[in-house]
CSV table of C-alpha atoms and ligand atoms in Angstrom, one decimal:
chain,number,residue,atom,x,y,z
G,745,MET,CA,-13.9,16.8,7.4
G,746,ILE,CA,-10.3,17.6,6.4
G,747,LEU,CA,-9.2,17.9,3.1
G,748,VAL,CA,-5.8,16.3,2.2
G,749,THR,CA,-3.9,17.7,-0.9
G,750,GLY,CA,-1.4,15.2,-2.5
G,751,GLY,CA,-2.9,12.4,0.0
G,752,ALA,CA,-1.7,9.5,-2.9
G,753,GLY,CA,2.2,11.0,-2.3
G,754,TYR,CA,4.4,9.1,0.2
G,755,ILE,CA,3.7,11.3,3.5
G,756,GLY,CA,-0.1,12.1,2.7
G,757,SER,CA,-0.6,8.3,2.2
G,758,HIS,CA,0.5,7.7,5.8
G,759,THR,CA,-1.1,11.2,7.2
G,760,ILE,CA,-4.5,10.0,5.7
G,761,VAL,CA,-4.4,6.3,7.5
G,762,GLU,CA,-3.2,8.0,10.6
G,763,LEU,CA,-6.6,10.8,10.6
G,764,ILE,CA,-8.6,8.1,10.0
G,765,ALA,CA,-7.4,6.0,12.8
G,766,ALA,CA,-7.6,9.3,15.0
G,767,GLY,CA,-11.6,9.1,14.2
G,768,HIS,CA,-11.4,12.4,11.4
G,769,GLU,CA,-13.3,12.1,8.1
G,770,VAL,CA,-11.0,12.7,5.0
G,771,VAL,CA,-11.0,13.8,1.8
G,772,CYS,CA,-8.6,13.4,-1.2
G,773,LEU,CA,-7.4,15.5,-3.3
G,774,ASP,CA,-4.4,14.3,-6.3
G,775,ASN,CA,-3.9,14.9,-9.8
G,776,PHE,CA,-1.3,11.9,-9.4
G,777,SER,CA,1.5,13.9,-11.4
G,778,ASN,CA,4.1,12.2,-8.6
G,779,SER,CA,1.8,9.4,-7.4
G,780,ASN,CA,-0.3,6.2,-8.7
G,781,PRO,CA,-4.0,5.2,-8.0
G,782,GLU,CA,-3.2,1.9,-6.2
G,783,SER,CA,-2.0,4.0,-3.2
G,784,VAL,CA,-5.2,4.8,-2.8
G,785,ARG,CA,-6.8,1.1,-2.7
G,786,ARG,CA,-3.8,0.3,-0.1
G,787,ILE,CA,-4.9,3.2,1.9
G,788,GLU,CA,-8.2,1.5,1.7
G,789,ARG,CA,-7.3,-1.8,2.5
G,790,ILE,CA,-5.3,-0.6,5.3
G,791,THR,CA,-8.3,1.5,6.8
G,792,GLY,CA,-11.0,-1.3,6.2
G,793,ARG,CA,-12.9,1.4,4.2
G,794,LYS,CA,-13.6,3.6,1.2
G,795,LEU,CA,-11.9,6.6,1.0
G,796,ASN,CA,-13.2,9.7,-0.7
G,797,PHE,CA,-11.0,10.6,-3.4
G,798,VAL,CA,-11.1,13.2,-6.0
G,799,GLU,CA,-8.5,13.2,-9.3
G,800,GLY,CA,-7.6,16.8,-9.7
G,801,ASP,CA,-5.2,20.2,-9.5
G,802,ILE,CA,-4.6,22.3,-6.8
G,803,ARG,CA,-4.7,25.2,-9.2
G,804,ASP,CA,-8.3,24.5,-10.4
G,805,GLY,CA,-10.0,26.8,-8.0
G,806,ALA,CA,-13.7,26.1,-9.1
G,807,LEU,CA,-13.4,22.7,-8.5
G,808,LEU,CA,-11.4,23.2,-4.9
G,809,GLU,CA,-14.5,25.8,-4.0
G,810,ARG,CA,-17.1,22.9,-4.9
G,811,LEU,CA,-15.2,20.5,-3.1
G,812,LEU,CA,-14.8,22.5,0.3
G,813,ARG,CA,-18.3,23.1,0.0
G,814,GLU,CA,-19.4,19.7,-0.9
G,815,HIS,CA,-17.7,17.8,2.2
G,816,ALA,CA,-17.7,20.8,4.3
G,817,VAL,CA,-14.7,21.1,5.0
G,818,ASP,CA,-13.0,22.4,8.4
G,819,ALA,CA,-9.3,22.1,7.5
G,820,VAL,CA,-6.8,21.6,4.7
G,821,VAL,CA,-3.9,19.2,4.9
G,822,HIS,CA,-1.6,20.7,2.2
G,823,PHE,CA,1.0,18.4,0.6
G,824,ALA,CA,0.8,18.6,-2.6
G,825,ALA,CA,3.4,20.2,-4.4
G,826,LEU,CA,7.0,19.3,-6.6
G,827,LYS,CA,9.7,18.2,-4.7
G,828,ALA,CA,12.6,17.3,-6.4
G,829,VAL,CA,15.4,19.7,-5.8
G,830,GLY,CA,17.9,19.2,-8.9
G,831,GLU,CA,14.7,19.3,-11.0
G,832,SER,CA,13.8,22.4,-9.4
G,833,VAL,CA,16.9,24.4,-10.4
G,834,GLU,CA,16.3,23.5,-13.9
G,835,LYS,CA,12.4,24.2,-13.7
G,836,PRO,CA,12.4,27.3,-11.4
G,837,LEU,CA,8.7,28.0,-13.3
G,838,LEU,CA,7.2,24.7,-13.1
G,839,TYR,CA,8.0,24.7,-9.1
G,840,TYR,CA,7.0,28.2,-8.3
G,841,GLU,CA,3.6,27.8,-10.8
G,842,ASN,CA,2.9,24.5,-9.1
G,843,ASN,CA,3.8,25.2,-5.6
G,844,ILE,CA,3.2,29.0,-5.2
G,845,THR,CA,0.3,29.3,-7.7
G,846,GLY,CA,-1.6,26.0,-6.7
G,847,THR,CA,-1.0,27.3,-2.8
G,848,LEU,CA,-2.7,30.7,-3.5
G,849,ALA,CA,-5.5,29.1,-5.6
G,850,LEU,CA,-6.0,26.3,-2.9
G,851,LEU,CA,-5.9,29.6,-0.1
G,852,SER,CA,-8.3,31.5,-2.6
G,853,ALA,CA,-11.0,28.8,-2.7
G,854,MET,CA,-10.5,28.2,1.4
G,855,GLN,CA,-11.2,32.1,1.5
G,856,ARG,CA,-14.2,31.7,-0.6
G,857,VAL,CA,-15.8,29.3,1.5
G,858,GLY,CA,-14.7,30.4,5.1
G,859,VAL,CA,-12.1,27.3,5.6
G,860,SER,CA,-9.5,29.0,7.8
G,861,ARG,CA,-7.3,26.4,8.9
G,862,MET,CA,-4.4,24.9,7.0
G,863,VAL,CA,-1.8,22.0,8.0
G,864,PHE,CA,1.3,23.2,5.3
G,865,SER,CA,4.4,20.6,4.4
G,866,SER,CA,7.8,22.9,4.9
G,867,SER,CA,10.6,21.8,5.2
G,868,ALA,CA,14.2,21.7,7.3
G,869,THR,CA,15.3,23.0,4.0
G,870,VAL,CA,14.2,26.5,5.0
G,871,TYR,CA,17.0,27.0,6.9
G,872,GLY,CA,19.4,26.6,4.2
G,873,THR,CA,23.1,25.9,5.4
G,874,PRO,CA,22.8,25.2,9.6
G,875,GLN,CA,24.6,28.6,11.6
G,876,ALA,CA,24.1,26.2,14.6
G,877,LEU,CA,23.0,22.5,15.4
G,878,PRO,CA,20.4,21.3,16.1
G,879,LEU,CA,18.3,23.6,14.4
G,880,THR,CA,15.7,25.7,16.6
G,881,GLU,CA,12.7,27.4,15.0
G,882,ALA,CA,14.9,30.7,15.6
G,883,HIS,CA,17.2,29.5,12.6
G,884,PRO,CA,17.6,32.7,10.1
G,885,ILE,CA,15.1,31.3,6.9
G,886,GLY,CA,17.1,31.2,3.8
G,887,ALA,CA,16.6,28.7,1.0
G,888,VAL,CA,19.4,27.9,-1.8
G,889,ASN,CA,17.1,26.4,-4.3
G,890,PRO,CA,13.9,27.3,-6.4
G,891,TYR,CA,11.8,24.0,-4.2
G,892,GLY,CA,13.4,25.4,-1.0
G,893,GLN,CA,12.5,28.6,-1.9
G,894,SER,CA,8.8,27.5,-2.7
G,895,LYS,CA,8.6,26.4,1.0
G,896,VAL,CA,9.9,29.7,2.4
G,897,MET,CA,7.4,31.9,0.2
G,898,VAL,CA,4.3,29.8,1.2
G,899,GLU,CA,5.2,30.2,5.0
G,900,TYR,CA,5.6,34.2,4.3
G,901,ILE,CA,2.5,34.1,2.7
G,902,LEU,CA,0.5,32.0,5.3
G,903,ALA,CA,2.5,34.5,7.9
G,904,ASP,CA,0.3,37.4,6.3
G,905,VAL,CA,-2.9,35.4,6.0
G,906,CYS,CA,-2.7,35.1,9.2
G,907,LYS,CA,-2.0,38.5,10.0
G,908,ALA,CA,-4.9,40.0,8.1
G,909,ASP,CA,-7.1,37.2,9.4
G,910,PRO,CA,-7.5,36.4,13.2
G,911,ASN,CA,-9.5,33.7,12.7
G,912,PHE,CA,-6.8,31.9,10.7
G,913,SER,CA,-4.4,29.2,11.8
G,914,ALA,CA,-1.4,28.2,9.9
G,915,ILE,CA,0.6,25.7,10.9
G,916,CYS,CA,3.6,25.2,8.7
G,917,LEU,CA,5.5,21.8,9.8
G,918,ARG,CA,9.3,22.0,8.9
G,919,TYR,CA,10.3,18.3,8.4
G,920,PHE,CA,13.3,16.7,8.5
G,921,ASN,CA,14.0,13.8,6.4
G,922,PRO,CA,11.2,11.3,6.4
G,923,ILE,CA,12.4,7.7,5.7
G,924,GLY,CA,10.8,3.8,6.2
G,925,ALA,CA,6.8,2.8,5.8
G,926,HIS,CA,3.5,1.7,7.2
G,927,GLU,CA,4.4,-1.3,9.2
G,928,SER,CA,2.0,-3.1,7.1
G,929,GLY,CA,4.5,-2.8,3.8
G,930,LEU,CA,1.6,-1.8,2.2
G,931,ILE,CA,2.2,2.0,1.5
G,932,GLY,CA,5.6,3.5,1.6
G,933,GLU,CA,8.0,5.9,-0.9
G,934,ALA,CA,7.7,4.9,-4.4
G,935,PRO,CA,10.2,7.2,-6.4
G,936,THR,CA,10.0,7.0,-10.5
G,937,GLY,CA,13.5,6.8,-11.8
G,938,ILE,CA,16.9,6.9,-9.8
G,939,PRO,CA,16.1,7.9,-6.2
G,940,ASN,CA,17.9,11.1,-5.6
G,941,ASN,CA,17.8,10.7,-2.0
G,942,LEU,CA,19.6,8.1,0.3
G,943,PHE,CA,17.0,6.0,1.9
G,944,PRO,CA,15.3,4.8,-1.2
G,945,PHE,CA,18.6,4.2,-2.8
G,946,ILE,CA,19.7,2.3,-0.5
G,947,THR,CA,16.6,0.1,0.0
G,948,GLN,CA,17.2,-0.3,-4.2
G,949,VAL,CA,20.4,-1.8,-4.1
G,950,ALA,CA,19.7,-4.2,-1.4
G,951,VAL,CA,16.8,-5.9,-3.8
G,952,GLY,CA,19.4,-5.6,-6.6
G,953,LYS,CA,18.3,-3.2,-8.5
G,954,ARG,CA,21.0,-0.3,-8.3
G,955,ALA,CA,24.1,-1.7,-8.2
G,956,GLU,CA,26.3,0.4,-5.5
G,957,LEU,CA,25.3,3.3,-3.5
G,958,ALA,CA,27.8,6.3,-3.9
G,959,VAL,CA,28.5,8.2,-0.5
G,960,PHE,CA,28.6,12.0,-1.4
G,961,GLY,CA,32.0,12.7,0.6
G,962,ASN,CA,33.8,11.2,3.6
G,963,ASP,CA,35.5,14.4,4.2
G,964,TRP,CA,32.9,16.4,6.4
G,965,ASP,CA,33.1,17.5,9.9
G,966,THR,CA,31.0,14.4,10.9
G,967,VAL,CA,31.2,11.7,13.3
G,968,ASP,CA,32.5,9.6,10.5
G,969,GLY,CA,33.1,12.2,7.5
G,970,THR,CA,29.9,11.3,5.6
G,971,GLY,CA,26.8,13.4,5.7
G,972,VAL,CA,24.6,13.7,8.7
G,973,ARG,CA,20.5,14.1,8.7
G,974,ASP,CA,17.9,13.7,11.0
G,975,TYR,CA,15.7,10.9,9.6
G,976,ILE,CA,12.5,10.5,11.0
G,977,HIS,CA,10.0,7.1,10.8
G,978,VAL,CA,7.0,8.5,7.9
G,979,VAL,CA,4.7,7.3,10.4
G,980,ASP,CA,5.8,9.2,13.4
G,981,LEU,CA,5.7,12.2,11.2
G,982,ALA,CA,2.3,11.7,9.6
G,983,ARG,CA,1.2,11.5,13.5
G,984,GLY,CA,3.0,14.7,13.7
G,985,HIS,CA,-0.2,16.1,11.3
G,986,VAL,CA,-2.7,14.7,13.3
G,987,LYS,CA,-1.5,16.5,16.6
G,988,ALA,CA,-1.2,19.8,14.4
G,989,ILE,CA,-4.9,19.4,12.9
G,990,ASP,CA,-5.9,18.9,16.6
G,991,TYR,CA,-4.1,22.3,17.3
G,992,ALA,CA,-5.2,23.9,14.6
G,993,LEU,CA,-9.1,23.5,15.4
G,994,LYS,CA,-8.6,25.2,18.7
G,995,HIS,CA,-6.0,27.9,18.2
G,996,THR,CA,-5.2,30.6,15.4
G,997,GLY,CA,-2.2,32.1,14.1
G,998,MET,CA,1.1,31.2,12.6
G,999,LEU,CA,3.1,28.4,13.6
G,1000,ALA,CA,6.2,26.3,12.4
G,1001,PRO,CA,7.5,24.2,14.2
G,1002,ASN,CA,10.1,21.4,13.3
G,1003,LEU,CA,9.3,17.4,13.1
G,1004,GLY,CA,12.6,15.8,13.7
G,1005,THR,CA,13.7,13.4,16.2
G,1006,GLY,CA,16.6,15.5,17.5
G,1007,ARG,CA,19.5,12.8,16.6
G,1008,GLY,CA,21.6,12.7,13.7
G,1009,THR,CA,22.7,10.1,11.5
G,1010,SER,CA,25.6,9.4,9.2
G,1011,VAL,CA,25.7,7.8,5.8
G,1012,LEU,CA,27.4,4.8,7.2
G,1013,GLU,CA,25.4,4.5,10.3
G,1014,LEU,CA,22.2,4.2,8.4
G,1015,ILE,CA,24.2,1.5,5.6
G,1016,HIS,CA,24.8,-0.3,8.7
G,1017,ALA,CA,21.4,0.0,10.3
G,1018,PHE,CA,19.6,-1.2,7.4
G,1019,GLU,CA,22.4,-4.0,6.8
G,1020,ARG,CA,21.3,-5.2,10.3
G,1021,ALA,CA,17.8,-5.0,9.4
G,1022,SER,CA,18.0,-6.7,6.1
G,1023,GLY,CA,20.6,-9.3,6.8
G,1024,ARG,CA,22.0,-8.2,3.0
G,1025,LYS,CA,25.0,-6.1,2.3
G,1026,ILE,CA,24.9,-2.6,1.1
G,1027,ALA,CA,27.5,-2.1,-1.4
G,1028,HIS,CA,28.6,1.3,-1.5
G,1029,ARG,CA,32.3,3.5,-2.6
G,1030,ILE,CA,32.8,6.8,-1.7
G,1031,ALA,CA,32.4,9.3,-4.4
G,1032,PRO,CA,32.6,13.7,-4.6
G,1033,ARG,CA,30.7,15.9,-2.4
G,1034,ARG,CA,27.0,16.1,-3.9
G,1035,PRO,CA,27.0,19.7,-5.2
G,1036,GLY,CA,25.1,22.2,-2.7
G,1037,ASP,CA,25.1,19.6,0.1
G,1038,ILE,CA,25.6,20.5,3.7
G,1039,GLY,CA,27.2,18.5,5.8
G,1040,ALA,CA,25.2,18.0,9.0
G,1041,CYS,CA,21.9,19.1,9.9
G,1042,TRP,CA,19.6,17.5,13.0
G,1043,ALA,CA,16.5,19.1,14.4
G,1044,ASP,CA,15.8,20.6,18.1
G,1045,PRO,CA,12.2,19.0,18.4
G,1046,SER,CA,10.9,20.9,21.6
G,1047,MET,CA,8.6,23.3,20.3
G,1048,ALA,CA,6.6,20.4,18.5
G,1049,GLU,CA,6.5,18.6,21.9
G,1050,ARG,CA,6.1,21.7,24.0
G,1051,VAL,CA,3.2,23.1,21.8
G,1052,LEU,CA,1.9,20.1,20.2
G,1053,GLY,CA,2.2,17.3,22.6
G,1054,TRP,CA,4.0,15.8,19.5
G,1055,LYS,CA,7.2,13.5,19.6
G,1056,ALA,CA,8.7,10.9,17.4
G,1057,GLN,CA,8.6,7.8,19.2
G,1058,LEU,CA,10.1,5.3,16.5
G,1059,GLY,CA,14.2,4.7,15.9
G,1060,ILE,CA,16.2,4.3,12.7
G,1061,ASP,CA,16.0,0.0,13.9
G,1062,ALA,CA,12.1,0.4,13.3
G,1063,MET,CA,12.5,2.9,10.2
G,1064,CYS,CA,15.1,0.7,8.0
G,1065,ALA,CA,13.0,-2.9,8.9
G,1066,ASP,CA,9.8,-0.6,8.0
G,1067,GLY,CA,10.9,0.7,4.9
G,1068,TRP,CA,12.5,-2.8,3.9
G,1069,ARG,CA,9.4,-4.8,4.3
G,1070,TRP,CA,7.8,-2.0,1.8
G,1071,GLN,CA,10.9,-2.3,-0.7
G,1072,GLN,CA,10.4,-6.1,-0.4
G,1073,MET,CA,6.8,-6.2,-0.7
G,1074,ASN,CA,6.7,-3.9,-3.7
G,1075,PRO,CA,10.1,-4.0,-5.5
G,1076,ASN,CA,8.8,-1.9,-8.1
G,1077,GLY,CA,6.6,0.6,-6.0
G,1078,TYR,CA,2.9,0.5,-6.7
G,1079,GLU,CA,3.3,-0.5,-10.4
G,1080,ALA,CA,2.2,-3.8,-11.1
W,2485,NAD,P1,5.0,13.2,-3.2
W,2485,NAD,O1,5.6,13.8,-4.6
W,2485,NAD,O2,4.9,11.6,-2.4
W,2485,NAD,O3,3.7,13.7,-2.7
W,2485,NAD,C1,2.9,15.1,-3.2
W,2485,NAD,C2,1.6,14.2,-3.8
W,2485,NAD,O4,1.2,15.7,-4.4
W,2485,NAD,C3,1.6,13.3,-5.2
W,2485,NAD,O5,0.8,12.8,-5.0
W,2485,NAD,C4,1.4,14.6,-6.1
W,2485,NAD,O6,0.8,13.6,-7.1
W,2485,NAD,C5,0.6,15.6,-5.9
W,2485,NAD,N1,0.7,17.0,-6.5
W,2485,NAD,C6,1.4,17.5,-6.8
W,2485,NAD,N2,1.4,18.5,-7.3
W,2485,NAD,C7,-0.5,18.7,-7.3
W,2485,NAD,C8,-1.1,19.5,-7.7
W,2485,NAD,N3,-0.6,20.9,-8.5
W,2485,NAD,N4,-2.6,19.3,-8.0
W,2485,NAD,C9,-2.3,17.6,-6.8
W,2485,NAD,N5,-1.9,17.3,-6.8
W,2485,NAD,C10,-0.7,17.2,-6.6
W,2485,NAD,O7,5.6,13.5,-1.9
W,2485,NAD,P2,5.8,13.6,-0.2
W,2485,NAD,O8,7.5,12.8,0.2
W,2485,NAD,O9,4.9,12.7,0.3
W,2485,NAD,O10,5.7,15.2,0.2
W,2485,NAD,C11,4.5,15.7,0.4
W,2485,NAD,C12,5.0,17.4,1.2
W,2485,NAD,O11,5.8,16.9,2.0
W,2485,NAD,C13,5.5,18.5,-0.2
W,2485,NAD,O12,5.3,19.2,-0.2
W,2485,NAD,C14,7.3,18.0,-0.2
W,2485,NAD,O13,7.5,19.1,-0.9
W,2485,NAD,C15,7.3,18.0,1.3
W,2485,NAD,N6,8.4,17.7,1.9
W,2485,NAD,C16,8.9,16.7,1.5
W,2485,NAD,C17,9.7,15.7,2.0
W,2485,NAD,C18,10.2,14.5,2.0
W,2485,NAD,O14,12.0,14.5,2.2
W,2485,NAD,N7,9.7,13.5,1.4
W,2485,NAD,C19,10.6,16.8,3.3
W,2485,NAD,C20,10.3,17.8,3.6
W,2485,NAD,C21,9.0,18.4,2.8
W,2486,UDP,N1,23.8,10.8,0.4
W,2486,UDP,C1,24.4,9.5,-0.4
W,2486,UDP,N2,24.4,9.1,-1.6
W,2486,UDP,C2,23.3,9.3,-2.2
W,2486,UDP,C3,22.4,10.1,-1.6
W,2486,UDP,C4,22.6,10.9,-0.7
W,2486,UDP,O1,25.6,9.7,0.2
W,2486,UDP,O2,23.0,8.5,-3.2
W,2486,UDP,C5,24.0,11.9,1.2
W,2486,UDP,C6,23.9,12.9,0.9
W,2486,UDP,O3,25.1,13.8,0.8
W,2486,UDP,C7,23.5,13.4,2.8
W,2486,UDP,C8,22.5,12.5,3.3
W,2486,UDP,O4,22.9,11.4,2.0
W,2486,UDP,O5,24.3,13.5,3.4
W,2486,UDP,C9,21.0,12.4,2.6
W,2486,UDP,O6,20.3,12.6,1.6
W,2486,UDP,P1,18.8,12.8,0.9
W,2486,UDP,O7,19.1,13.2,-0.5
W,2486,UDP,O8,18.5,11.7,1.4
W,2486,UDP,O9,18.5,14.1,2.0
W,2486,UDP,P2,18.8,15.7,2.0
W,2486,UDP,O10,20.2,15.6,1.7
W,2486,UDP,O11,18.3,16.2,1.0
W,2486,UDP,O12,18.6,16.2,3.7
């Protein structure tokens, strides 16, 4: 039995679908602080079965302990966290409380019950400003905002737990930029308010919810001057978690592999790929650079392939086509 925290969210919902497809039993815990109960019903439509779902908070140690025991949990996939970089700068205590205190409460409950395997949502943001590309796992760690710090801190906490407990297994997956949606169009990313990230902003311009996209700078040292990222299809990312769980069930110790494609795509390249996939023009204008931004970032994904046997399969065109289907079928996300 796998406990998925934050499983009603964007990456968690896709991962539950892939875990169930791979034959795992799943129980999901979420407090809906950044998600909607409708996503649970959509997961059930895709998988054709009822999902074990518990509404609650990872900071509730008694609830976690009961849940781990009653469901005889073997391993935890831990997505539950707050993730808005800008908000984390304004409300650092909220972020440390949710992401650090929450993870400590979860780890303590796991220790009390004897559950010793965790797959954790880390991020390429732990690398800070890249000193060299592609980013390998040997690149120094150093985040530049409270959100990123919370990922660095949890990585350190898990490394210490692994040192202290030789039976513990922790896989910190350093995600690059997940975009796209399940090919059914039933689950996808549903940001509240104005999207911070590029891809959901593009899809909202495409359906007419936003007038135009501001491209944050065209004077970066990149192929066309716009920012470059390693976009990864969320379904590929979800499948990476299945590989990581299989690995964590058979090995002990700490591992922190990149999950990316190894390919960089510029803002203008992504706009053009999306225009091809959707048949819509994406109105955009060049705007100043975004404070704290980096010019380019992409992964060396070879560790994940070598150790986990995982490699991204889906390209930018599939990411755009699937993200567009989700946006068209759900112009207001999970809201009716
Ligand atoms: P999301 O907000 O869609 O999902 C997170 C889920 O966790 C939400 O459903 C939310 O309600 C839940 N949650 C938050 N705090 C909780 C708590 N205290 N108790 C119970 N549930 C709680 O975000 P996502 O994009 O699916 O991201 C999942 C994880 O991956 C996060 O840890 C995020 O930091 C990490 N990550 C995301 C990205 C990205 O670009 N989306 C990149 C790198 C890492
Ligand atoms: N970006 C942009 N306009 C937007 C949002 C993002 O030009 O409205 C650019 C941003 O500068 C970066 C890329 O798109 O070069 C990806 O940004 P995102 O916030 O999605 O990911 P992150 O910067 O966190 O990797």
